[in-house]
Coordinates of C-alpha atoms in Angstrom, one line a residue:
M535 CA 0.1 0.0 0.0
N536 CA 1.4 3.2 -1.0
L537 CA 1.9 6.4 1.2
R538 CA -1.4 8.2 -0.2
S539 CA -3.4 4.9 0.3
R540 CA -2.3 4.5 3.8
I541 CA -3.1 8.3 4.5
N542 CA -6.5 8.1 3.0
Y543 CA -7.2 4.6 4.9
C544 CA -6.2 6.2 8.1
G545 CA -8.1 9.2 7.4
A546 CA -11.4 7.1 6.6
L547 CA -10.6 5.4 10.2
G548 CA -10.3 8.4 12.0
A549 CA -13.4 9.9 10.4
G550 CA -15.5 7.0 11.3
I551 CA -14.1 6.8 14.9
F552 CA -15.0 10.6 15.3
L553 CA -18.5 10.2 14.0
A554 CA -19.2 7.2 16.0
A555 CA -18.1 8.9 19.2
F556 CA -20.0 12.2 18.4
L557 CA -23.1 10.7 17.4
G558 CA -22.9 8.1 20.2
G559 CA -22.8 10.9 22.6
L560 CA -25.9 12.7 21.1
V561 CA -27.8 9.4 21.5
C562 CA -26.8 8.9 25.0
H563 CA -27.8 12.6 25.8
G564 CA -31.1 11.8 23.9
V565 CA -31.9 8.8 26.0
A566 CA -31.0 10.6 29.3
A567 CA -33.4 13.7 28.3
A568 CA -36.3 11.0 27.6
A569 CA -35.9 9.7 30.9
D570 CA -35.8 13.0 32.5
S571 CA -39.4 13.7 31.1
E572 CA -41.1 10.8 32.5
P573 CA -43.8 12.2 35.0
D574 CA -44.4 9.3 37.1
R575 CA -41.3 9.5 39.3
T576 CA -39.7 12.4 41.1
A577 CA -36.2 13.3 39.9
E578 CA -34.6 11.7 42.9
Q579 CA -36.4 8.4 42.2
E580 CA -35.6 8.5 38.4
C581 CA -32.0 8.9 39.2
L582 CA -31.9 6.0 41.8
F583 CA -33.8 3.8 39.6
M584 CA -31.5 4.5 36.4
A585 CA -28.2 4.2 38.7
L586 CA -29.4 0.9 40.1
E587 CA -29.6 -0.5 36.4
S588 CA -26.1 0.1 35.8
A589 CA -24.4 0.1 39.0
P590 CA -21.7 -2.7 39.7
D591 CA -22.2 -5.6 42.1
G592 CA -21.9 -4.6 45.8
T593 CA -22.9 -0.9 45.2
T594 CA -24.9 0.3 48.4
I595 CA -28.0 2.4 48.4
D596 CA -26.1 5.2 50.1
E597 CA -23.4 5.2 47.4
L598 CA -26.3 5.3 44.8
R599 CA -28.0 8.0 46.7
A600 CA -24.5 9.9 47.1
Q601 CA -24.3 9.8 43.1
C602 CA -27.7 11.0 42.6
Q603 CA -27.0 14.0 44.9
A604 CA -23.7 14.8 43.3
E605 CA -25.8 14.9 40.1
N606 CA -28.5 17.1 41.5
L607 CA -25.7 19.5 42.6
S608 CA -24.2 19.5 39.1
D609 CA -27.7 21.0 38.0
T610 CA -27.8 23.8 40.5
K611 CA -26.6 27.5 39.7
I612 CA -23.0 27.8 38.8
E613 CA -22.4 30.7 41.0
D614 CA -23.5 28.8 44.0
K615 CA -20.8 26.2 44.2
G616 CA -18.1 27.3 41.6
L617 CA -17.1 26.1 38.0
L618 CA -14.6 23.3 39.0
A619 CA -16.9 21.9 41.5
T620 CA -19.6 21.6 38.8
R621 CA -17.3 19.7 36.5
R622 CA -16.3 17.5 39.5
Y623 CA -19.8 16.6 40.4
T624 CA -20.6 16.0 36.9
D625 CA -17.6 13.4 36.8
A626 CA -18.6 12.0 40.0
D627 CA -22.1 10.9 38.5
N628 CA -20.1 8.6 36.2
K629 CA -17.2 6.9 38.4
L630 CA -19.2 4.4 40.0
R631 CA -20.3 2.9 36.7
P632 CA -18.2 0.2 35.0
F633 CA -16.5 1.0 31.7
T634 CA -17.1 4.8 31.8
L635 CA -15.8 7.0 29.2
M636 CA -15.8 10.7 30.2
A637 CA -15.0 13.9 28.5
H638 CA -11.6 15.2 29.0
K639 CA -10.6 18.1 26.8
P640 CA -13.1 19.8 24.3
N641 CA -14.9 17.5 21.8
Y642 CA -15.7 19.5 18.8
I643 CA -15.7 19.5 14.9
L644 CA -14.9 22.7 12.9
V645 CA -16.8 22.0 9.6
A646 CA -14.8 24.7 7.9
C647 CA -11.5 26.1 9.3
Y648 CA -9.6 28.7 7.2
N649 CA -5.8 28.7 7.3
N650 CA -3.9 31.7 5.9
S651 CA -0.7 29.7 5.0
P652 CA -1.0 25.9 4.7
N653 CA 2.5 24.2 5.4
N654 CA 3.0 22.4 2.2
S655 CA 6.9 21.4 2.9
P656 CA 6.2 18.1 4.6
W657 CA 4.4 16.7 1.9
R658 CA 6.9 17.4 -1.0
E659 CA 8.8 14.1 -0.2
G660 CA 5.6 12.2 0.4
F661 CA 3.9 12.8 -2.8
K662 CA 6.8 12.2 -5.2
D663 CA 4.6 12.1 -8.1
S664 CA 3.1 15.6 -7.7
E665 CA 3.6 18.8 -6.1
P666 CA 1.0 18.9 -3.4
E667 CA -0.8 22.2 -2.5
L668 CA -3.0 22.2 0.4
D669 CA -6.3 23.9 0.6
N670 CA -6.8 27.0 2.8
V671 CA -10.1 25.6 4.0
E672 CA -10.2 22.3 5.8
T673 CA -12.2 20.4 8.6
Q674 CA -10.6 19.9 12.0
F675 CA -12.0 17.8 14.9
Q676 CA -10.9 16.6 18.3
V677 CA -12.0 13.6 20.4
S678 CA -10.9 13.5 24.0
I679 CA -11.9 11.2 26.6
K680 CA -10.8 10.1 30.1
I681 CA -11.5 6.9 32.2
P682 CA -11.1 6.6 36.0
L683 CA -8.4 4.1 37.0
A684 CA -8.7 4.5 40.8
T685 CA -10.9 7.4 42.5
D686 CA -11.6 8.7 46.0
L687 CA -8.2 7.6 47.3
F688 CA -6.8 9.1 50.7
N689 CA -10.0 10.1 52.2
N690 CA -11.7 11.1 48.7
K691 CA -8.9 13.6 47.7
V692 CA -7.0 11.9 45.0
D693 CA -8.1 10.5 41.6
I694 CA -6.0 8.6 38.9
F695 CA -7.0 8.9 35.4
S696 CA -5.9 7.9 31.9
G697 CA -6.9 9.9 28.8
Y698 CA -6.7 9.7 25.1
T699 CA -7.1 12.8 22.6
V700 CA -7.2 12.4 18.8
R701 CA -6.9 15.9 16.8
S702 CA -7.2 15.7 13.2
Y703 CA -6.8 18.0 10.0
W704 CA -8.6 16.8 7.2
Q705 CA -8.6 18.4 3.8
T706 CA -12.2 17.7 3.1
Y707 CA -12.6 20.0 0.3
N708 CA -9.3 19.1 -1.5
K709 CA -10.4 17.0 -4.5
D710 CA -6.9 17.0 -6.1
L711 CA -5.5 15.2 -2.9
S712 CA -8.7 12.9 -2.6
A713 CA -9.6 14.8 0.5
F714 CA -6.8 13.2 2.6
F715 CA -6.0 13.6 6.4
R716 CA -2.9 15.8 6.3
E717 CA -2.4 15.3 10.0
T718 CA -3.6 13.6 13.0
N719 CA -2.1 13.9 16.5
Y720 CA -2.4 11.2 19.2
S721 CA -2.1 11.7 22.8
P722 CA -2.4 9.1 25.4
E723 CA -1.7 10.2 29.0
V724 CA -2.1 9.2 32.6
W725 CA -2.2 11.7 35.5
M726 CA -3.1 11.9 39.2
Q727 CA -5.2 14.8 40.2
I728 CA -5.3 16.0 44.0
H729 CA -8.4 17.9 45.2
N730 CA -7.8 20.9 47.2
D731 CA -9.5 23.9 48.7
W732 CA -6.9 26.4 49.4
S733 CA -7.6 30.0 48.7
F734 CA -5.8 33.3 48.7
W735 CA -7.3 36.7 47.8
G736 CA -10.4 35.2 46.9
I737 CA -8.8 32.8 44.3
K738 CA -9.3 29.1 45.3
N739 CA -6.9 26.4 44.1
K740 CA -9.2 23.6 43.6
M741 CA -7.0 21.0 42.2
Y742 CA -3.5 20.2 41.1
G743 CA -2.0 17.1 39.8
F744 CA 1.1 15.3 38.0
G745 CA 1.3 13.2 34.8
F746 CA 3.0 11.7 31.8
V747 CA 1.9 12.3 28.0
H748 CA 3.1 10.9 25.0
Q749 CA 2.1 12.8 21.7
S750 CA 2.7 11.8 18.1
N751 CA 1.4 11.9 14.7
G752 CA 1.8 8.3 13.9
R753 CA 3.8 8.8 10.8
A754 CA 7.0 7.3 9.3
D755 CA 10.4 9.2 8.3
P756 CA 10.6 11.8 6.9
I757 CA 7.3 13.3 8.6
S758 CA 7.3 11.4 11.9
R759 CA 6.9 13.7 14.8
S760 CA 6.6 12.9 18.6
W761 CA 7.7 13.8 21.9
N762 CA 7.4 12.7 25.6
R763 CA 6.5 14.9 28.6
V764 CA 5.9 14.8 32.3
F765 CA 3.8 17.6 33.4
A766 CA 2.4 19.1 36.6
T767 CA -0.9 21.2 36.5
F768 CA -2.5 23.7 39.0
I769 CA -6.2 24.8 38.5
F770 CA -7.7 27.8 40.0
E771 CA -11.1 29.6 40.0
K772 CA -12.6 33.0 40.9
G773 CA -16.2 33.4 40.4
N774 CA -17.0 32.5 36.8
L775 CA -13.3 32.2 35.8
A776 CA -11.2 29.2 35.9
F777 CA -7.5 29.2 35.0
S778 CA -4.8 26.7 35.0
I779 CA -0.9 26.8 35.0
K780 CA 0.7 23.7 33.5
P781 CA 4.5 23.5 33.3
W782 CA 6.2 20.4 31.6
Y783 CA 9.5 18.7 31.1
R784 CA 10.3 17.0 27.8
I785 CA 11.8 13.7 28.3
P786 CA 15.4 13.6 26.2
E787 CA 15.6 11.2 23.2
D788 CA 18.8 9.9 21.5
D789 CA 19.7 12.2 18.6
E790 CA 19.2 9.3 15.9
D791 CA 15.7 9.0 17.3
D792 CA 14.6 12.6 17.6
D793 CA 12.4 13.7 14.7
N794 CA 12.0 17.2 16.4
S795 CA 14.9 18.1 18.6
D796 CA 13.9 21.7 18.5
I797 CA 10.4 21.3 19.4
T798 CA 10.7 23.0 22.9
D799 CA 11.9 26.3 21.0
Y800 CA 8.4 26.5 19.6
M801 CA 6.2 24.7 22.1
G802 CA 8.0 26.0 25.2
H803 CA 7.9 24.4 28.7
G804 CA 4.3 24.9 29.7
E805 CA 1.1 26.8 28.9
I806 CA -1.3 29.0 30.6
A807 CA -5.1 28.5 30.0
A808 CA -8.4 30.4 31.1
A809 CA -12.0 29.7 30.8
Y810 CA -14.9 32.2 31.5
K811 CA -18.5 31.0 31.8
W812 CA -21.1 33.7 30.9
H813 CA -24.6 32.1 31.0
R814 CA -24.4 29.3 28.7
N815 CA -21.4 30.7 26.9
T816 CA -17.9 29.5 27.6
F817 CA -15.1 31.8 26.4
A818 CA -11.4 30.1 26.6
V819 CA -8.0 31.1 25.6
I820 CA -4.6 29.0 25.8
S821 CA -1.2 30.8 25.6
R822 CA 2.1 28.6 25.2
N823 CA 5.7 29.9 25.0
N824 CA 5.0 33.6 24.5
L825 CA 6.9 34.9 27.3
E826 CA 9.4 32.4 27.1
S827 CA 10.3 33.1 23.5
G828 CA 9.7 36.8 23.8
F829 CA 6.6 36.5 21.7
K830 CA 8.6 35.3 18.7
K831 CA 7.6 31.6 18.7
G832 CA 4.7 31.3 21.0
S833 CA 0.8 30.6 20.2
V834 CA -2.4 31.8 21.3
E835 CA -5.7 29.6 20.7
A836 CA -9.1 31.2 21.8
S837 CA -12.4 29.6 21.5
W838 CA -16.1 30.4 22.0
S839 CA -18.8 27.6 22.6
F840 CA -22.3 29.1 22.6
P841 CA -26.0 27.6 22.9
L842 CA -28.1 26.7 19.9
R843 CA -31.5 27.8 20.9
N844 CA -32.5 25.6 23.7
Y845 CA -30.8 22.4 22.7
K846 CA -28.6 21.3 25.7
Y847 CA -26.3 18.7 24.3
L848 CA -24.9 20.5 21.2
K849 CA -23.2 24.0 21.2
G850 CA -22.0 26.1 18.1
Y851 CA -18.3 26.5 18.4
I852 CA -15.8 29.0 17.1
Q853 CA -11.9 28.6 17.5
G854 CA -9.1 30.9 16.3
F855 CA -5.5 30.3 16.4
T856 CA -2.1 32.2 15.6
G857 CA 1.5 31.2 16.1
Y858 CA 3.4 28.0 16.1
G859 CA 2.5 24.3 17.0
Q860 CA -1.1 24.0 16.2
S861 CA -0.3 20.6 15.1
L862 CA 2.9 18.4 15.3
I863 CA 3.7 18.5 11.6
D864 CA 3.5 22.4 11.8
Y865 CA 5.4 22.6 15.1
D866 CA 8.0 25.2 13.4
S867 CA 5.7 26.8 11.0
K868 CA 3.8 29.8 11.8
E869 CA 0.0 30.0 10.8
T870 CA -3.0 31.6 11.7
S871 CA -6.5 30.0 11.3
I872 CA -10.3 30.6 12.3
G873 CA -12.9 27.8 12.2
I874 CA -16.7 27.4 12.9
G875 CA -18.5 24.2 13.8
F876 CA -20.1 22.5 16.7
A877 CA -18.9 21.2 20.2
V878 CA -20.4 18.4 22.4
T879 CA -18.1 19.5 25.3
D880 CA -16.0 22.4 26.2
F881 CA -13.5 23.5 29.0
L882 CA -16.3 23.9 31.6

């Protein structure tokens, strides 16, 4: 199978996985919404009934009741308990269920994303029979999930999770190149998170943690890109604003195995992120390597998820990016893009 066939095969497989996850999430939400509308039971009775059906053997009634109380808390007003508590209690609703898949990072699709300067250079060698020209407009999507490995350790303060994030860049409208997937980045990770309630000047440190992440594009030379990192994360909130500081350290590789030895010159040694909740809108921004590089090789990503009328489970989504490292194949190429589409989950 030649390179172009392998790319198209992987692209079709990636698209299938995304669509299955995306539609599956909508179906599950629809089932939950139908159950909520049944008039013969109170909300608490309905919750207990549904929890009992999916609970693992040995689960007590008290555990189920606590789960339903957490779910009820997640439906109360944001300002009554804080943004991060909302997310934590929403997660708590699922932790007792076996084989649980939970949202990790935002899950979205940008149906149309315009890039002002597509990076053609990595493909010159891959497409030996032609000079590929990438379209300025493409489709981008991200699927990000996590599963609990161990929860409520040390007096309910510590959880251990593993996660998997796939972000794809799909030349959907490029008929000359058979609408191929120009890049897909895979990020498996594992981390420990510690719940906290320390505060200063009205700012609360709700969580901190430590972990390991591998990121690669799954390609062979000459377009292989990958790196491994250990990281720490510190998450804070104040009112409807949540923000995080995430430093990391790249694990060194042998020179002969390193496909991108200068990647930290562009990706830096950490990122700062912030998200603000306003009614049903979420505004978020991620800054990476700007101060460290003197604003020469950094990046900024900004996004806005907004409601679509009264529909609860699908949101409109706009994302903009400028700088280096939007994808691994473009880690040393500067670009600016903006896209519009839909999100199932966002940062909050």
